[in-house]
Coordinates of C-alpha atoms and ligand atoms in Angstrom, one line a residue:
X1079 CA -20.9 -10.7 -1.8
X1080 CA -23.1 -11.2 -5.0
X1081 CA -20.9 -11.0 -7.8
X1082 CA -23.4 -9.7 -10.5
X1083 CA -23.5 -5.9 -10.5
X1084 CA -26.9 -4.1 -9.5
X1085 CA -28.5 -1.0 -11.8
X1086 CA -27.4 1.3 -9.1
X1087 CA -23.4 0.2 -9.3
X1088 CA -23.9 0.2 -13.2
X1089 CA -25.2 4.0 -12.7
X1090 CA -22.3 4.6 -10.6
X1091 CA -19.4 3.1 -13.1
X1092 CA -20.9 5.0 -15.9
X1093 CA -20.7 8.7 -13.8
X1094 CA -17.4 7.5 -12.8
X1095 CA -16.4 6.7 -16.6
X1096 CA -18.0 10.1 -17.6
X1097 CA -15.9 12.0 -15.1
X1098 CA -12.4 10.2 -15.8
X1099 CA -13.1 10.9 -19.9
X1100 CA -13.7 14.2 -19.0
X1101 CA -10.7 14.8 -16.4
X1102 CA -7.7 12.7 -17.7
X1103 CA -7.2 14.5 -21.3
X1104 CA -6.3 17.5 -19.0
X1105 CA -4.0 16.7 -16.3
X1106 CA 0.0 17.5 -16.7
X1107 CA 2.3 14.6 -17.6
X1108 CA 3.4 12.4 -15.1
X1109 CA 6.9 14.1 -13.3
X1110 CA 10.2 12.1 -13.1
X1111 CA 10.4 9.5 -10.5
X1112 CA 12.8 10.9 -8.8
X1113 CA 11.1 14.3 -8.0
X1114 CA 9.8 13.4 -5.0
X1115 CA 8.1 17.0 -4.8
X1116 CA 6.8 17.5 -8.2
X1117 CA 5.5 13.6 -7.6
X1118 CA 4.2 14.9 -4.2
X1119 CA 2.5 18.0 -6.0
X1120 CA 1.5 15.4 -8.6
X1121 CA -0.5 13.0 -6.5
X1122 CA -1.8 15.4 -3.9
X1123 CA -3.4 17.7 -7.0
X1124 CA -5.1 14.4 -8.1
X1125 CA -6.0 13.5 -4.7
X1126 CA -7.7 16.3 -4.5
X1127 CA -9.8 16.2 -7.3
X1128 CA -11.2 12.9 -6.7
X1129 CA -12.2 14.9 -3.2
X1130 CA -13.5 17.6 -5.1
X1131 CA -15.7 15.2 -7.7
X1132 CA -16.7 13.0 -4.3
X1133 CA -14.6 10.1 -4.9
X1134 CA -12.7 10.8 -2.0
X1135 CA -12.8 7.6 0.8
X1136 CA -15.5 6.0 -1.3
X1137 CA -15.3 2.7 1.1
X1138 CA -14.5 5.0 4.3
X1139 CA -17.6 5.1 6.7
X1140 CA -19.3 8.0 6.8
X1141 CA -18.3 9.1 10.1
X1142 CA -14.5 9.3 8.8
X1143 CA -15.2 11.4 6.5
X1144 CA -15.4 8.5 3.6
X1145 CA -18.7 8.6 1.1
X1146 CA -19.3 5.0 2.8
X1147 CA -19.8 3.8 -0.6
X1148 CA -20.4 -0.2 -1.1
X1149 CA -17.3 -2.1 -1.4
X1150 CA -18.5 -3.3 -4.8
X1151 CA -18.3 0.6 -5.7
X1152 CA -14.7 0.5 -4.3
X1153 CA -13.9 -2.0 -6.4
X1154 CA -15.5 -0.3 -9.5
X1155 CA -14.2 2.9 -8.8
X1156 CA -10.4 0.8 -8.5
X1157 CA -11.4 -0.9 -11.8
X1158 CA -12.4 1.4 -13.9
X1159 CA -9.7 4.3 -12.4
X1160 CA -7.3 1.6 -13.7
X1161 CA -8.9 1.1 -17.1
X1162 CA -8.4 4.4 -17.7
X1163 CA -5.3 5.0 -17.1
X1164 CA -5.9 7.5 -14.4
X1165 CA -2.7 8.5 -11.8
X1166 CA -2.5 6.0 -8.9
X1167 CA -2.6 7.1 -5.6
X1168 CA 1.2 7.8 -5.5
X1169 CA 2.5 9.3 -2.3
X1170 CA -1.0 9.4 -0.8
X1171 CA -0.5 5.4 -0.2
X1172 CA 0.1 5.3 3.5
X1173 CA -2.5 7.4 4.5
X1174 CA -5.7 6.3 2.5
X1175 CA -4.8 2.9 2.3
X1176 CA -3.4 1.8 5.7
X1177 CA -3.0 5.1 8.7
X1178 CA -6.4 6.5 7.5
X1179 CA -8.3 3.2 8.1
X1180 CA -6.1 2.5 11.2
X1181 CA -7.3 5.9 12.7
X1182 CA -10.6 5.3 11.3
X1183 CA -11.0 2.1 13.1
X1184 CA -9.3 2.8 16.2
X1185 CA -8.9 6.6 16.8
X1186 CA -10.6 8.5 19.3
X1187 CA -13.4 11.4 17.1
X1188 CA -10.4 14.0 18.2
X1189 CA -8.2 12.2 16.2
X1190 CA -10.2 11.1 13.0
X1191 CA -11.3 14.8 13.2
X1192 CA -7.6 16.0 13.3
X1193 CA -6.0 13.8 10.6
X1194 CA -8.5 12.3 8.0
X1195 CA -10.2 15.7 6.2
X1196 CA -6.5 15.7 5.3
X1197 CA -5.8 12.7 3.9
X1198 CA -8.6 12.7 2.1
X1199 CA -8.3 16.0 0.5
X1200 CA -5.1 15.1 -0.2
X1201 CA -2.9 17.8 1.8
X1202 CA -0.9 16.0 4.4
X1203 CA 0.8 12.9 3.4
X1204 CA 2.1 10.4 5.7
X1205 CA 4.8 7.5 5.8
X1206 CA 5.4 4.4 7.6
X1207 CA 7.5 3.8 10.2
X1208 CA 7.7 0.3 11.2
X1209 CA 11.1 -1.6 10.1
X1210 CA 14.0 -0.9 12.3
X1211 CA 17.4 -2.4 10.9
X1212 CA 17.3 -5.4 13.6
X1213 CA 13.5 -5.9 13.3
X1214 CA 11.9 -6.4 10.0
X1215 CA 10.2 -10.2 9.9
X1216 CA 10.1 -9.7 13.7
X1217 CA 8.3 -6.3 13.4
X1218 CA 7.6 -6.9 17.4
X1219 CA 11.4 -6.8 18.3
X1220 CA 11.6 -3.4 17.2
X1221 CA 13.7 -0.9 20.2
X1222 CA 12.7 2.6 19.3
X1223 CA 11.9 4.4 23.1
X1224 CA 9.3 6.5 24.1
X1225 CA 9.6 7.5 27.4
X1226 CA 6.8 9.3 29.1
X1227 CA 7.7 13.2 29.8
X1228 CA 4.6 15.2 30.9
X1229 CA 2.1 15.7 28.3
X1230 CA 5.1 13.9 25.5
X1231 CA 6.7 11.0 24.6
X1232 CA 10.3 11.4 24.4
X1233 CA 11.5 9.0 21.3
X1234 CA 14.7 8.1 20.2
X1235 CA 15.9 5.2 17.6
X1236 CA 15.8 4.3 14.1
X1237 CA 13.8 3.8 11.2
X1238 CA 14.1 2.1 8.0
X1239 CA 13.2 1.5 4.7
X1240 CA 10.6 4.1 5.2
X1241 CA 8.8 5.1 1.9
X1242 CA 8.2 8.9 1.0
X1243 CA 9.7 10.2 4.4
X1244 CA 11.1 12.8 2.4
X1245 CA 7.9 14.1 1.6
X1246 CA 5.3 13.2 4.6
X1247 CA 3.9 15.3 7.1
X1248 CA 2.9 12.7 9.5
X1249 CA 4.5 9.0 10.5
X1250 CA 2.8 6.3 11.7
X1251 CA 5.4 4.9 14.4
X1252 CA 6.0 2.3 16.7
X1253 CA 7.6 2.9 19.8
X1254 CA 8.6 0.8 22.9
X1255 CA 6.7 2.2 25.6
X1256 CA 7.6 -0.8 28.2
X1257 CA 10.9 -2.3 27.1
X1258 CA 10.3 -5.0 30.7
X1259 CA 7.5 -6.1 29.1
X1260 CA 6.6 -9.1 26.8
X1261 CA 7.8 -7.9 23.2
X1262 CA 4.2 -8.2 22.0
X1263 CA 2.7 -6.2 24.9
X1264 CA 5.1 -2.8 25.8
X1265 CA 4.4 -1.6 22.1
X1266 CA 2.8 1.7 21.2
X1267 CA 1.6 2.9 18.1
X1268 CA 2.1 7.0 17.8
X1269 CA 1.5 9.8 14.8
X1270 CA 4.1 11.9 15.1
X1271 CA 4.4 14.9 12.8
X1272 CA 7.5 15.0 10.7
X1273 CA 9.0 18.3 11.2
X1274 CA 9.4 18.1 14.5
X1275 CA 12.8 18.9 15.7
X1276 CA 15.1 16.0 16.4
X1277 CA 14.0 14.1 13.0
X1278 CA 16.7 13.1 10.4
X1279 CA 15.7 11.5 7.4
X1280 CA 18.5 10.7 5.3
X1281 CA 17.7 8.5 1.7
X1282 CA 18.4 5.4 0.3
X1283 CA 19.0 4.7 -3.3
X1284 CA 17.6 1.2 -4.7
X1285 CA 19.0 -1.1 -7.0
X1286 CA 16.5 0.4 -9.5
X1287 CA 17.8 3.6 -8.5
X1288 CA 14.8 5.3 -6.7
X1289 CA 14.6 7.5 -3.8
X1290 CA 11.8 6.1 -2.7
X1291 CA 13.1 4.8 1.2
X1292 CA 14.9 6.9 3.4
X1293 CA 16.5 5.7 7.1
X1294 CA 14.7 8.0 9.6
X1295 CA 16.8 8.7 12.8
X1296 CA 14.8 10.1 15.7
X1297 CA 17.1 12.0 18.7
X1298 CA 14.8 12.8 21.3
X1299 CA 11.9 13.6 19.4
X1300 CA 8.4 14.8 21.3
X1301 CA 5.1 13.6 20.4
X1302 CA 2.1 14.6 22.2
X1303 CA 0.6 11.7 24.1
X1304 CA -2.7 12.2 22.8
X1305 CA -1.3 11.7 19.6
X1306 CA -1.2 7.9 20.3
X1307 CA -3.7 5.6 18.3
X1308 CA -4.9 2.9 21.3
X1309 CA -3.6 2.6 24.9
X1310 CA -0.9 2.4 26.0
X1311 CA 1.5 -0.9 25.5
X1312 CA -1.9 -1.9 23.4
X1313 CA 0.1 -0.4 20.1
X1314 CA 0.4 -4.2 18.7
X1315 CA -3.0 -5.1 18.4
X1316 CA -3.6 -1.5 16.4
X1317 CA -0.6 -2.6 13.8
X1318 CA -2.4 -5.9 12.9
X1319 CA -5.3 -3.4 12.3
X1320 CA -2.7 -1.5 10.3
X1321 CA -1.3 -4.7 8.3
X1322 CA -4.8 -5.9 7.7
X1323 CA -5.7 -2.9 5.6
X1324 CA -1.5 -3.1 4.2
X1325 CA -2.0 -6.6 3.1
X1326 CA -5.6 -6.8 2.7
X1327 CA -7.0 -3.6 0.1
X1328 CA -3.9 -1.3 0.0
X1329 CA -3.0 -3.2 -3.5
X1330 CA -5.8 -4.9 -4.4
X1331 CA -6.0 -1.4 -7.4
X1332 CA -2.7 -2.9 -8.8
X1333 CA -4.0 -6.3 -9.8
X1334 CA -6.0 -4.1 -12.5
X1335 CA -3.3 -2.5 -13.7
X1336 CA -1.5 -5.9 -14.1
X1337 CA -4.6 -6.8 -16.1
X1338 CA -3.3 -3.7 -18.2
X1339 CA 0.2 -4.4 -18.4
X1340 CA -0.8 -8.1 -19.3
X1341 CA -3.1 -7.0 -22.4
X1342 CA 0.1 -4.8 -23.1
X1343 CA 2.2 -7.7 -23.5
X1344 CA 0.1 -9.9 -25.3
X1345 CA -0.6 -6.9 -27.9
X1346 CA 3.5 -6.8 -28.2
X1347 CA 3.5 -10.1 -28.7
X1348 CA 1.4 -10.3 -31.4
X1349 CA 3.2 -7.7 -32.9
X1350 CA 6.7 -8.8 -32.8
X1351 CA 6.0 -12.5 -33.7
X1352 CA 6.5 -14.0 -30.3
X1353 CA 2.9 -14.8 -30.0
X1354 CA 4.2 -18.0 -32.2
X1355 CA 5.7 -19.4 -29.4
X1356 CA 2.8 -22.0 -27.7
X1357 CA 4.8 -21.8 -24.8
X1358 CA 5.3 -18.4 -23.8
X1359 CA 1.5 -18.2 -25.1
X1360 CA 0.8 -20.7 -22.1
X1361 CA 2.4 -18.5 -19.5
X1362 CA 1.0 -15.4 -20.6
X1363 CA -2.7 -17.4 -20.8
X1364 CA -1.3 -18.8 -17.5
X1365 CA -0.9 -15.1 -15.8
X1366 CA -4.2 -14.5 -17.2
X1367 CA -6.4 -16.6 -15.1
X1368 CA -3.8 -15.9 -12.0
X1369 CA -4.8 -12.5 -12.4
X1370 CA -8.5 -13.0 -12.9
X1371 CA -8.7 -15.4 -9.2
X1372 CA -7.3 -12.5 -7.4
X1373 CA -9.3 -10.1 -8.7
X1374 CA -12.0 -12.6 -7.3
X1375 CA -10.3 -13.2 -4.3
X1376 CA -10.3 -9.4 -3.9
X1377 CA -13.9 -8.9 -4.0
X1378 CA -14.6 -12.3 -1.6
X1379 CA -11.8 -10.3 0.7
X1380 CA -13.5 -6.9 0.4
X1381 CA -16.6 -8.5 0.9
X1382 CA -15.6 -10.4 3.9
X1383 CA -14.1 -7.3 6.1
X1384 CA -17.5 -5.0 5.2
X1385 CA -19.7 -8.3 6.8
X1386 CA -17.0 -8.5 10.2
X1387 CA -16.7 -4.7 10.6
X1388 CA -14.1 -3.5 7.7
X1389 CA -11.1 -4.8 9.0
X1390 CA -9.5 -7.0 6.5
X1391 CA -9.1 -10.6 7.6
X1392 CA -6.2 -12.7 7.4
X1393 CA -7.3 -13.7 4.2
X1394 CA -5.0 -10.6 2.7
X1395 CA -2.2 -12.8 3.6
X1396 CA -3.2 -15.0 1.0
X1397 CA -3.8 -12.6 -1.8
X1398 CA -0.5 -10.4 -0.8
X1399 CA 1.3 -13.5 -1.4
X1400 CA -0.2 -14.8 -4.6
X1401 CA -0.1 -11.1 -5.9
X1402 CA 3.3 -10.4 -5.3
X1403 CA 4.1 -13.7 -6.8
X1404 CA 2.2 -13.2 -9.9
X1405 CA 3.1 -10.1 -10.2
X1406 CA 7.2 -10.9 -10.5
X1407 CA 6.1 -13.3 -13.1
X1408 CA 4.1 -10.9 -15.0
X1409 CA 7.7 -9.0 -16.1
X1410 CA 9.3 -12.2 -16.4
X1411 CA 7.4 -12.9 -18.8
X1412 CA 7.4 -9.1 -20.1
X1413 CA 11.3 -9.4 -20.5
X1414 CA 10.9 -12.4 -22.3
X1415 CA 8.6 -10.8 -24.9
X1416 CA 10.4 -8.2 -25.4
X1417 CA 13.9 -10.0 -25.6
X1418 CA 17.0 -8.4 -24.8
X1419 CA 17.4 -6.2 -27.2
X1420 CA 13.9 -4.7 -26.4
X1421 CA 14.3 -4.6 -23.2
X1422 CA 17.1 -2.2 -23.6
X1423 CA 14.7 0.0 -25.7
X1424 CA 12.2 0.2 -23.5
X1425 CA 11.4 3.2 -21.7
X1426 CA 12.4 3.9 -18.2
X1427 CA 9.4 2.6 -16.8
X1428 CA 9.1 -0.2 -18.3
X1429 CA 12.6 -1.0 -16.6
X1430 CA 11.9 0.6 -13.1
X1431 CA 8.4 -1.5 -12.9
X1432 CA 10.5 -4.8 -13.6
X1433 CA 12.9 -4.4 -11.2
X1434 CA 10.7 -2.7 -8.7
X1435 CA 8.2 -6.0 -9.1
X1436 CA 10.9 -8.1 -7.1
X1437 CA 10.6 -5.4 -3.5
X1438 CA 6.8 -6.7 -3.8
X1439 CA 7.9 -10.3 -1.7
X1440 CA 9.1 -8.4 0.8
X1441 CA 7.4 -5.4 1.0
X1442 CA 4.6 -5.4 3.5
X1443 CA 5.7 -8.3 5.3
X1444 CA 7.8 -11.2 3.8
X1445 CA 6.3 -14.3 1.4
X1446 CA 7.8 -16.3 4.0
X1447 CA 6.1 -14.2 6.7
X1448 CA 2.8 -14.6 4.6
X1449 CA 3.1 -18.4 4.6
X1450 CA 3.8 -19.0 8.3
X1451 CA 1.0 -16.7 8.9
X1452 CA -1.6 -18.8 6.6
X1453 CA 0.1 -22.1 7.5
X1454 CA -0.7 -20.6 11.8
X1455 CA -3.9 -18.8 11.6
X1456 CA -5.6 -20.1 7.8
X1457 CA -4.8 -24.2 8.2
X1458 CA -4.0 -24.3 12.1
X1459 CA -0.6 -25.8 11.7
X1460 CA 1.5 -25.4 15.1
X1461 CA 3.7 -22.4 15.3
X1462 CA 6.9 -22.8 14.6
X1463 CA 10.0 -22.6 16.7
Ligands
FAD2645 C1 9.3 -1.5 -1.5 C2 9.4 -1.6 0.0 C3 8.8 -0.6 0.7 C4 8.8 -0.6 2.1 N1 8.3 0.4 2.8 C5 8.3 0.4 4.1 C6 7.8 1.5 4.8 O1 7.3 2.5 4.3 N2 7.9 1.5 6.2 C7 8.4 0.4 6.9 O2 8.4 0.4 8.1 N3 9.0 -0.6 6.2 C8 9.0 -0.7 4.8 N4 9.5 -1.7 4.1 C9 10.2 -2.7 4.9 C10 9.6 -4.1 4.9 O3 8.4 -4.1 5.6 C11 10.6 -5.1 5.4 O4 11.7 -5.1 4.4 C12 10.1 -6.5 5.6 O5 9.2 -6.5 6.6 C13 11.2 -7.5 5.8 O6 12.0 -7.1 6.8 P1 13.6 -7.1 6.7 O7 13.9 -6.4 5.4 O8 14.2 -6.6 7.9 O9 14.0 -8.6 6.4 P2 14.3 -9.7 7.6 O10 13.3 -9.7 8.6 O11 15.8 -9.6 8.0 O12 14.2 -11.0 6.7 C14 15.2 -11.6 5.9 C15 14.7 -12.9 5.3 O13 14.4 -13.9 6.3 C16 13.1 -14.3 6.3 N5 12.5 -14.5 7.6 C17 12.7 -13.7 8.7 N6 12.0 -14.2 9.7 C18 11.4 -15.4 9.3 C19 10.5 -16.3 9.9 N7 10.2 -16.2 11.2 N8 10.1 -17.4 9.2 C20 10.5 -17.5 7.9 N9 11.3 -16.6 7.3 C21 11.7 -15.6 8.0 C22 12.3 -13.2 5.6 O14 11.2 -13.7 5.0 C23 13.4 -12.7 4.6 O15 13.4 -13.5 3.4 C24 9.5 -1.7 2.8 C25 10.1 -2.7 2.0 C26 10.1 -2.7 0.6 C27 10.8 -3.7 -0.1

């Protein structure tokens, strides 16, 4: 990818600018994290503007439904959405950034027809629902059933940690549709809608006091067979699609915003003397440069998977595990500008984004995961036991 910006992305980051200056002064305030439908109501109205303005899908091909826009457009439109402060993309996250790729990629023209005008205008939302309680790390070990009925799957198990179930129309699931075969191989990867009778989802409070996960029981549930994404049994190789796009572009908007939060902190610094200190100066210069080599990593990444066919390679391993690193530091360092006593003045943000930095190690697959994958499939070490 050429790093240097042509006349034609310049023309497109100063529409883009002109838009968000016009749009931003007028949208409602943010609602309270905890309102999962006001925050539903919240993202999906935004959502829908960007579809309205054509900034829906920008890097989505054509034939999805995306604008097929470069991926150095992506990234502008990720920067500069960022720089100004504009609403992230919230509950909308699984399905732009990781389903609506998947079925993109590997969906039938039935299927991208069915469930990607939605996503993209913003009015179905959709969750994830991988985890089980005994297979997290070892995604592959997971025991949810689907047992062929007719024209249905008949599924019955248990979900986890699954973000927004609350509020999503549509689950992207994993099911064991041959529980004699290798782990790897009897897999099947489904879109089941999530009022259909049989579905409990019942929510889980985090330490920082969010809603966010809910535990998603499933009691017979049926899903149409032609709602599967790939063949039959072939469901693993469509969820390394799906954790290519996870760890490879779904947060690669959020290293700009840690740009923000940085610049924050060094303002506060400044302000409240602690900019005196050479050695918090260090880490914050430190952060700094971490946080400008992922944003380069990110465009070599994007630029990579647009060259192979737009699936993310396994270099999103890398970056999800240097982001998510560097990210934890960034509100170390934050509460140690701030002190104690600031910290307790803070708003509740400010407190929720600290304590919610520490799920990103484990969200989206382990740093320990991230390693053995980069240390198997980056440096060809042996696998281990
Ligand atoms: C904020 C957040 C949002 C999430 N949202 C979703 C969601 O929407 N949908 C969903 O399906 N899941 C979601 N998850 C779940 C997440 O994907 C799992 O928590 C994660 O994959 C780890 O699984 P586990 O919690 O079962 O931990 P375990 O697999 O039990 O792992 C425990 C520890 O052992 C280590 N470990 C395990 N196996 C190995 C190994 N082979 N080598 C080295 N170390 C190992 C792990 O790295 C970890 O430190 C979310 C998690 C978080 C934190």
């Amino acid at each position: 990818m050429d790093l240097a910006y042509t006349e034609a992305e310049e023309e497109f980051r100063a529409r883009l600018r002109a838009w968000l200056a016009a749009v931003l002064p007028g949208l409602p305030p943010k609602p309270s994290p905890d309102d999962w439908p006001a925050r539903r109501a919240y993202d999906t109205a935004w959502q829908r503007m960007l579809y309205d303005a054509g900034y829906a899908g920008l890097h989505w091909p054509v034939d999805a439904g995306g604008q097929g826009a470069t991926p150095t457009q992506h990234l502008i439109f990720l920067e500069e959405t960022e720089k100004a402060g504009a609403p992230y993309v919230g509950a909308n996250f699984v399905g732009l950034l990781h389903a609506g790729p998947t079925i993109a990629a590997e969906g039938t023209a039935g299927q991208r027809a069915r469930w990607l005008p939605p996503v993209l205008r913003g009015d179905e939302i959709w969750c994830q629902g991988f985890s089980e309680p005994e297979a997290g790390s070892d995604l592959a070990a997971l025991r949810t059933r689907a047992v062929r009925d007719g024209d249905d799957y008949v599924v019955s198990g248990q979900k986890i940690w699954t973000s927004h179930a609350e509020v999503a129309d549509w689950c992207e699931l994993l099911v064991r549709t041959d529980a004699d075969a290798p782990k790897h191989r009897g897999i099947s990867w489904l879109a089941m809608p999530m009022d259909a009778p049989g579905i409990t989802v019942r929510p889980l409070r985090t330490p920082a006091g969010s809603t966010e996960f809910a535990e998603v029981f499933l009691d017979e549930v049926r899903v149409p067979v032609r709602n599967r994404v790939g063949a039959e049994n072939d469901g693993w190789r469509v969820t390394m699609v799906t954790l290519s796009f996870e760890r490879g572009t779904a947060f690669v908007g959020e290293v700009v915003a840690c740009r923000r939060t940085l610049d924050a902190l060094a303002a506060e610094a400044r302000r409240n003397g602690r900019w005196d200190d050479p050695v918090l100066r260090r880490r914050l210069g430190r952060l700094n440069a971490e946080f400008r080599a992922l944003w380069r990593l990110t465009q070599a990444n994007v630029g990579e998977s647009e060259r192979t066919g737009g699936v993310p390679g396994v270099g999103g391993s890398v970056f999800k595990l240097r982001y998510s690193g560097a990210r934890q530091e960034l509100y170390e360092a934050a509460a140690e500008v701030l002190g104690a006593e600031g910290a307790f003045d803070l708003d509740r943000e400010w407190v929720l984004d600290r304590l919610s930095s520490l799920a990103y190690t484990i969200a989206a697959g382990t740093s320990q995961i991230q390693r053995n994958i980069v240390a198997e499939r980056i440096l060809g070490l042996p696998k281990g036991r």
